[in-house]
mmCIF file of C-alpha atoms and ligand atoms in Angstrom:
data_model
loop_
_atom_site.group_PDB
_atom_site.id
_atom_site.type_symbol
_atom_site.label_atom_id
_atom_site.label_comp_id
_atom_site.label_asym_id
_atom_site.label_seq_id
_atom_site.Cartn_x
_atom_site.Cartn_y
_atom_site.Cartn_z
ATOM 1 C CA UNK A 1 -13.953 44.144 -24.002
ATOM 2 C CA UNK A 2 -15.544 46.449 -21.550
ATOM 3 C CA UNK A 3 -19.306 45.724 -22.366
ATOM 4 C CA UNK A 4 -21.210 42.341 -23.899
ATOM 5 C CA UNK A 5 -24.673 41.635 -24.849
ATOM 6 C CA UNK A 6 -25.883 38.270 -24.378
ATOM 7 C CA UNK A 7 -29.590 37.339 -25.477
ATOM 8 C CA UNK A 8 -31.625 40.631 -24.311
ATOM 9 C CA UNK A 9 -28.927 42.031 -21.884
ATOM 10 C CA UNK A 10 -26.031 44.028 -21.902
ATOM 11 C CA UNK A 11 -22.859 43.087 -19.326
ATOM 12 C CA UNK A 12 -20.473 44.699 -17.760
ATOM 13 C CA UNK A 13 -16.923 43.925 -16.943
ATOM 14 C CA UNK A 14 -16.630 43.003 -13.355
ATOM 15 C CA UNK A 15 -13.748 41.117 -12.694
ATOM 16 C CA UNK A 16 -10.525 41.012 -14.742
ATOM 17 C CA UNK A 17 -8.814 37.735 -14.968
ATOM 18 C CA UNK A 18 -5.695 38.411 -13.114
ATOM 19 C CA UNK A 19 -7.816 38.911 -9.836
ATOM 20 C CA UNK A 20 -9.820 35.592 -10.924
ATOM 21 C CA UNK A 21 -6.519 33.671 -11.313
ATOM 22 C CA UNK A 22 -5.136 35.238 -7.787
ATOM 23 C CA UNK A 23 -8.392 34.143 -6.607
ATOM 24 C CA UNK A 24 -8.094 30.730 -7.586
ATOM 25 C CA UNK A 25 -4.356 30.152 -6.716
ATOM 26 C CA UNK A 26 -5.011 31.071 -3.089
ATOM 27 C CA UNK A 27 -7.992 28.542 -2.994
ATOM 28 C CA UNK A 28 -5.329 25.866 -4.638
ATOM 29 C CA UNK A 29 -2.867 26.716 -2.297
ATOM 30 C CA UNK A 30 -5.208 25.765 0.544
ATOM 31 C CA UNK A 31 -6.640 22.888 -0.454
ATOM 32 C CA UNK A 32 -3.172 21.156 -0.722
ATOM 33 C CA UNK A 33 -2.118 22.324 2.301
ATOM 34 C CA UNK A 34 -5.317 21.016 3.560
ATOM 35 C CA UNK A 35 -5.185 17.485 1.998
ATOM 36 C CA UNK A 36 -1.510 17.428 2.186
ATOM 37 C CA UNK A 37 -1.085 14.672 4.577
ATOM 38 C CA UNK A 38 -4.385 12.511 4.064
ATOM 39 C CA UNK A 39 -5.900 10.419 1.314
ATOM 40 C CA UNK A 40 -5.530 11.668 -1.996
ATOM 41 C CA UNK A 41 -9.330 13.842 -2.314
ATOM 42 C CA UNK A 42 -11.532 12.915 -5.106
ATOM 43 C CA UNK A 43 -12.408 16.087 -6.723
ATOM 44 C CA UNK A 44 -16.361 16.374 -7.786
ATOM 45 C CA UNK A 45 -16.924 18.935 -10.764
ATOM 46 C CA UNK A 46 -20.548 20.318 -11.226
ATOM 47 C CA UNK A 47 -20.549 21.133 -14.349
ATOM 48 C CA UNK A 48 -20.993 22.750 -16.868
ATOM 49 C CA UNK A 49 -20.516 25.980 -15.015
ATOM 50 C CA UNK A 50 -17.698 24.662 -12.857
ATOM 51 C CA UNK A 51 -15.505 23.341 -16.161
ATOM 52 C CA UNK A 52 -13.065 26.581 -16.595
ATOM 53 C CA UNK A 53 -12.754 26.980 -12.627
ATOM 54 C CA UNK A 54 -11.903 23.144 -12.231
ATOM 55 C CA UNK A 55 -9.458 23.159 -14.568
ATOM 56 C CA UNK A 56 -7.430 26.142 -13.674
ATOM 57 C CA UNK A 57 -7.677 25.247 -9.994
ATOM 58 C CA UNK A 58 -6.629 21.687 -10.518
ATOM 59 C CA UNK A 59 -3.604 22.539 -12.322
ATOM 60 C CA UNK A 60 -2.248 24.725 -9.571
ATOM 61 C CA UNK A 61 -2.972 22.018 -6.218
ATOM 62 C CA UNK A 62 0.672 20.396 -5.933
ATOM 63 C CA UNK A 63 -0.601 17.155 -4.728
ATOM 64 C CA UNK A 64 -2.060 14.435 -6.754
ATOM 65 C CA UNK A 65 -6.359 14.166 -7.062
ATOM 66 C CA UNK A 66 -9.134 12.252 -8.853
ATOM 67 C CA UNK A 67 -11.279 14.437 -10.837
ATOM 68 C CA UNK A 68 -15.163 13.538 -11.927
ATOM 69 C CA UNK A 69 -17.722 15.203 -13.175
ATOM 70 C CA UNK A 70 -21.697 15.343 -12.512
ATOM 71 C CA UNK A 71 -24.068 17.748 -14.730
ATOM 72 C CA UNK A 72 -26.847 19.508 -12.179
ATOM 73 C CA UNK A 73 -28.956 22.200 -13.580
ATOM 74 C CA UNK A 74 -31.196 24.755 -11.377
ATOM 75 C CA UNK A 75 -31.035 27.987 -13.132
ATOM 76 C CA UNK A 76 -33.662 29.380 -16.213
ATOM 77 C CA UNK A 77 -32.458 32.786 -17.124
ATOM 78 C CA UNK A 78 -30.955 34.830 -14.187
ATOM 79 C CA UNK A 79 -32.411 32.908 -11.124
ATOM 80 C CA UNK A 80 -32.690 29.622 -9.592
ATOM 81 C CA UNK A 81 -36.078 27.400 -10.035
ATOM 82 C CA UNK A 82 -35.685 26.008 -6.407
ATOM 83 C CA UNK A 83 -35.202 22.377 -8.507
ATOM 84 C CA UNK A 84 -32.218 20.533 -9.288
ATOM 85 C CA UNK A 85 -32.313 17.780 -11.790
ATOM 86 C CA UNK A 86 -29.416 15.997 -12.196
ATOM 87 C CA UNK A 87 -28.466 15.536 -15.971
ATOM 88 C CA UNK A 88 -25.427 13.091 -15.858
ATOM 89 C CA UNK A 89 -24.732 11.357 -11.846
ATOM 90 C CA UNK A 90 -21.352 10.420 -10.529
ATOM 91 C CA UNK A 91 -19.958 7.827 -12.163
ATOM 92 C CA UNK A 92 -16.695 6.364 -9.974
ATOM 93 C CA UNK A 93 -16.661 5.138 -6.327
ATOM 94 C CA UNK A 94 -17.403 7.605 -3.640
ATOM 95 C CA UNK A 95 -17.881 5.224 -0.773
ATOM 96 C CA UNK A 96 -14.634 5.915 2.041
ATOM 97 C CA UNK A 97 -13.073 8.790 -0.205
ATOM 98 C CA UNK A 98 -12.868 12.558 0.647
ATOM 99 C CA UNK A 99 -14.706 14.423 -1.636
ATOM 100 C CA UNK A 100 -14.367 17.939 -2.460
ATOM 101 C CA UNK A 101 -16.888 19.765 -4.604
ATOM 102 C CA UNK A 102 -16.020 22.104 -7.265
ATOM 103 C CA UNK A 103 -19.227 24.648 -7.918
ATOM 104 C CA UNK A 104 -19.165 27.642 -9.917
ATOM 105 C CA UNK A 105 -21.128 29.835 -8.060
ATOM 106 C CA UNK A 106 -23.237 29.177 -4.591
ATOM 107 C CA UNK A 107 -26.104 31.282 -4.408
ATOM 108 C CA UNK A 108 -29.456 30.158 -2.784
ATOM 109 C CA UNK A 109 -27.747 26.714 -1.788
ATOM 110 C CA UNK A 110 -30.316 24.628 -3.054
ATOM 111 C CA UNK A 111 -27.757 23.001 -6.011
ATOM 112 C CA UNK A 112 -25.001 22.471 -3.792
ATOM 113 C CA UNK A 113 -27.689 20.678 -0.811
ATOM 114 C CA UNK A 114 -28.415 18.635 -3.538
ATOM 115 C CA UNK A 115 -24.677 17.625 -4.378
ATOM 116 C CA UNK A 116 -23.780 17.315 -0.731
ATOM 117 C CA UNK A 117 -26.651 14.933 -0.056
ATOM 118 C CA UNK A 118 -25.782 12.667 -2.932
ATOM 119 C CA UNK A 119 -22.534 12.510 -2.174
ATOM 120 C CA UNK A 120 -22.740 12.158 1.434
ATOM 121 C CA UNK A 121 -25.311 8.829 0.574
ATOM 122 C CA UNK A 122 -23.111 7.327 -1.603
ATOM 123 C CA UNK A 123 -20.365 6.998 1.230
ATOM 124 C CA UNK A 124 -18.349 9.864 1.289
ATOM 125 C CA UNK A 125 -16.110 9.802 4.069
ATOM 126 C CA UNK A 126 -16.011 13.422 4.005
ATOM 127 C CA UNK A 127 -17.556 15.782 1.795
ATOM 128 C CA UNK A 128 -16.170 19.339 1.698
ATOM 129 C CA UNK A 129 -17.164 22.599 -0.660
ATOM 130 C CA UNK A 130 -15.022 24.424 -3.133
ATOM 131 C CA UNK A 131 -16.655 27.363 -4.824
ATOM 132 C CA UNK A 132 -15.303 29.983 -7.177
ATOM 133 C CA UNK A 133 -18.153 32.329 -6.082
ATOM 134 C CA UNK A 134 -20.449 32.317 -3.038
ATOM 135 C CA UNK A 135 -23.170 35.275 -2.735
ATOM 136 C CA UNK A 136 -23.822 35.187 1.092
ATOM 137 C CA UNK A 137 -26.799 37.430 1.123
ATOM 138 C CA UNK A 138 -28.559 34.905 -1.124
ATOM 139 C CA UNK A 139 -27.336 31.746 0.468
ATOM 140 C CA UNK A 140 -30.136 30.223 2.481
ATOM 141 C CA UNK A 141 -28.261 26.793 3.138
ATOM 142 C CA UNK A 142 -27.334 25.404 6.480
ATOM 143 C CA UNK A 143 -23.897 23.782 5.219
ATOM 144 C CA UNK A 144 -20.405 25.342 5.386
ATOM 145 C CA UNK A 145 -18.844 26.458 2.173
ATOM 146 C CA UNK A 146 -15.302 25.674 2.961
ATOM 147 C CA UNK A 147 -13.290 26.869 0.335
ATOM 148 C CA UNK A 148 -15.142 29.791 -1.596
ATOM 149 C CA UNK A 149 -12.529 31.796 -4.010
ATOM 150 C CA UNK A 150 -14.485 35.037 -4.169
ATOM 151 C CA UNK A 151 -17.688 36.609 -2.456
ATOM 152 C CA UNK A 152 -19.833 38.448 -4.168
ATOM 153 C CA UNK A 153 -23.487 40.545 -3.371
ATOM 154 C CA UNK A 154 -26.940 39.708 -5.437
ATOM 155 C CA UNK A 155 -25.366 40.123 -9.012
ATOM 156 C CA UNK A 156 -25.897 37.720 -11.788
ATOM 157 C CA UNK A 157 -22.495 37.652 -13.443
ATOM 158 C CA UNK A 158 -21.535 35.528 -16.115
ATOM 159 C CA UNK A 159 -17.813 35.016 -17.756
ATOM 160 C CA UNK A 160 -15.655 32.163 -16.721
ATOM 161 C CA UNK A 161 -17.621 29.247 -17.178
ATOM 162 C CA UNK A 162 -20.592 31.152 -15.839
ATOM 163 C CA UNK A 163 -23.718 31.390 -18.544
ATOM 164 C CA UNK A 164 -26.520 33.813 -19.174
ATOM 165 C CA UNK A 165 -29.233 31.138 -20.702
ATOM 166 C CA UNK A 166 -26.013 29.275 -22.053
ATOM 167 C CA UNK A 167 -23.820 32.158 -22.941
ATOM 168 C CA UNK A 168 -21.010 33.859 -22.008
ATOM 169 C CA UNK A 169 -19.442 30.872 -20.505
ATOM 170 C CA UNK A 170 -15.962 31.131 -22.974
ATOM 171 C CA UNK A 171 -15.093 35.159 -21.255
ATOM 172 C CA UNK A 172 -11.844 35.072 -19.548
ATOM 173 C CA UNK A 173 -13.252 37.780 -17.107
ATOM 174 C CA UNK A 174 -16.614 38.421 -14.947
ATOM 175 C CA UNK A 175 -19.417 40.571 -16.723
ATOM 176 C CA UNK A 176 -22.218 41.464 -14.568
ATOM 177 C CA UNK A 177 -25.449 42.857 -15.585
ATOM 178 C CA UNK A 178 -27.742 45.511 -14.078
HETATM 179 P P1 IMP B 201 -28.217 27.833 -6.226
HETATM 180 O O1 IMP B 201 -28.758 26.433 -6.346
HETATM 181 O O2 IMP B 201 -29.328 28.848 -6.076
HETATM 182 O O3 IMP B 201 -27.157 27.987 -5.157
HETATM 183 O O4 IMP B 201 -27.588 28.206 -7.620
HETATM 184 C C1 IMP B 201 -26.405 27.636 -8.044
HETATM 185 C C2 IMP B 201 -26.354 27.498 -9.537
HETATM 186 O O5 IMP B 201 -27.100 28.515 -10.188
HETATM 187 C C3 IMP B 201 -24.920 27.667 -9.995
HETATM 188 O O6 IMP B 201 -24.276 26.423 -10.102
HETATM 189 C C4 IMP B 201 -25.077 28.341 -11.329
HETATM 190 O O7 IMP B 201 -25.204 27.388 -12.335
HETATM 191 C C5 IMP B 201 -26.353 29.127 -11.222
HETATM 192 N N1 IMP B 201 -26.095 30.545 -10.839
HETATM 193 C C6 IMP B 201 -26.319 31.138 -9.651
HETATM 194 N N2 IMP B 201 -25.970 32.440 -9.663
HETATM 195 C C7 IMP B 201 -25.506 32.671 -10.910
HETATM 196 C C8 IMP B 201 -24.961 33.858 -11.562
HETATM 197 O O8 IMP B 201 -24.826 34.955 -11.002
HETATM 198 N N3 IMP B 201 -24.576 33.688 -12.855
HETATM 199 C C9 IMP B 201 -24.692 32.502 -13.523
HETATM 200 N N4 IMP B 201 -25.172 31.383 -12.957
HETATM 201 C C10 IMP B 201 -25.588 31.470 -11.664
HETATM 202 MG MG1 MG B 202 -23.504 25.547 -11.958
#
C-alpha cells in the first residue's frame, strides 16, 4: 500500500520495512557488543508505541536481557501536550541494574526526561536510550540518545507501532503525512 487514511488524514509511504529491519539490526548489533561483557541490561519498553520495535530488536541482541514494560502517554493527535502521565509504572527491580530504554520515537524529549528521571530515582545504575526514531530538530532535551535506529526531520509518521490518535500502529512500514 502506497497511501492510507487514518481518521481525517491521508499517509504516505515513507519507509519500507526492509530499511526499518536494517535499521534495527544495526542498533541490535550494538547494543550487544555494548553490553557484551557487563551485567545482563534490563531492557525498559515504553509502550505502546515502542511494542513492534522492542520485539524485533530484542530478538536480534545475541546476549541474554530482562524485558519490562511501562505505558507513558504525551501525544493528542499529531503533537506532544508538554505532559506525560504515566499509565502503568515499572513493575520489577531497577535499583543496581543497567537499564536501557526502548522508545518509539524521541521528538521534543519531554517523554523520554520523564522515563530517564524515573528510572534514574529508582536506582538505576546506569540508564541508557534506545530509540527507533529521534527527530533532532525537535528535540529540546539535554540527555544523550545513545542508540537511535533512524533520524528523521519534523514529520509525524506513523506505521510500526507508531499511531495517528491510535491508528496505524499494525503497518509494517512508515507512512508520513503532509
Ligand atoms: P516527546 O515527548 O515530544 O519526545 O514525544 C515522544 C512521544 O510522542 C513518542 O513516544 C510518541 O508516542 C509520540 N510521537 C512523537 N512524534 C511522533 C510521530 O511522528 N508519530 C507518532 N507518534 C509520535
Ligand atoms: Mg511512545
Amino acid at each position: 500500500m502506497d497511501k492510507i487514511t487514518l481518521h481525517d488524514r491521508e499517509f504516505e509511504i515513507m519507509i519500507p520495512a526492509e530499511k526499518i529491519e536494517e535499521a534495527v539490526t544495526n542498533v541490535a548489533t550494538k547494543i550487544s557488543n555494548d553490553y557484551r561483557d557487563g551485567e545482563r541490561p534490563l531492557i525498559v519498553s515504553i509502550l505502546n508505541g515502542s511494542f513492534i520495535f522492542c520485539a524485533d530488536l530484542v530478538r536480534k541482541l545475541d546476549i541474554l536481557c530482562d524485558i519490562s514494560f511501562v505505558k507513558l502517554a504525551s501525544y493528542e493527535g499529531c503533537s506532544s501536550t508538554g505532559r506525560v502521565k504515566e499509565l502503568v509504572g515499572v513493575n520489577c527491580d531497577v535499583k543496581g541494574r543497567d537499564v536501557i530504554i526502548v522508545e518509539d520515537i524521541v521528538d521534543s524529549g519531554v517523554s523520554i526526561k520523564f522515563a530517564l528521571t524515573m528510572l534514574r530515582s529508582m536506582g538505576a545504575k546506569s540508564v541508557r536510550v534506545c530509540t527507533l526514531f529521534f527527530k533532532p530538530a525537535a528535540y529540546k532535551g539535554d540527555e544523550v540518545i545513545d542508540y537511535p535506529a533512524m533520524e528523521i526531520g519534523n514529520d509525524f509518521i506513523v506505521g510500526y507501532g507508531l499511531d495517528y490518535n491510535e491508528l496505524g500502529r499494525q503497518f509494517k512500514d512508515i507512512y508520513v503525512t503532509r
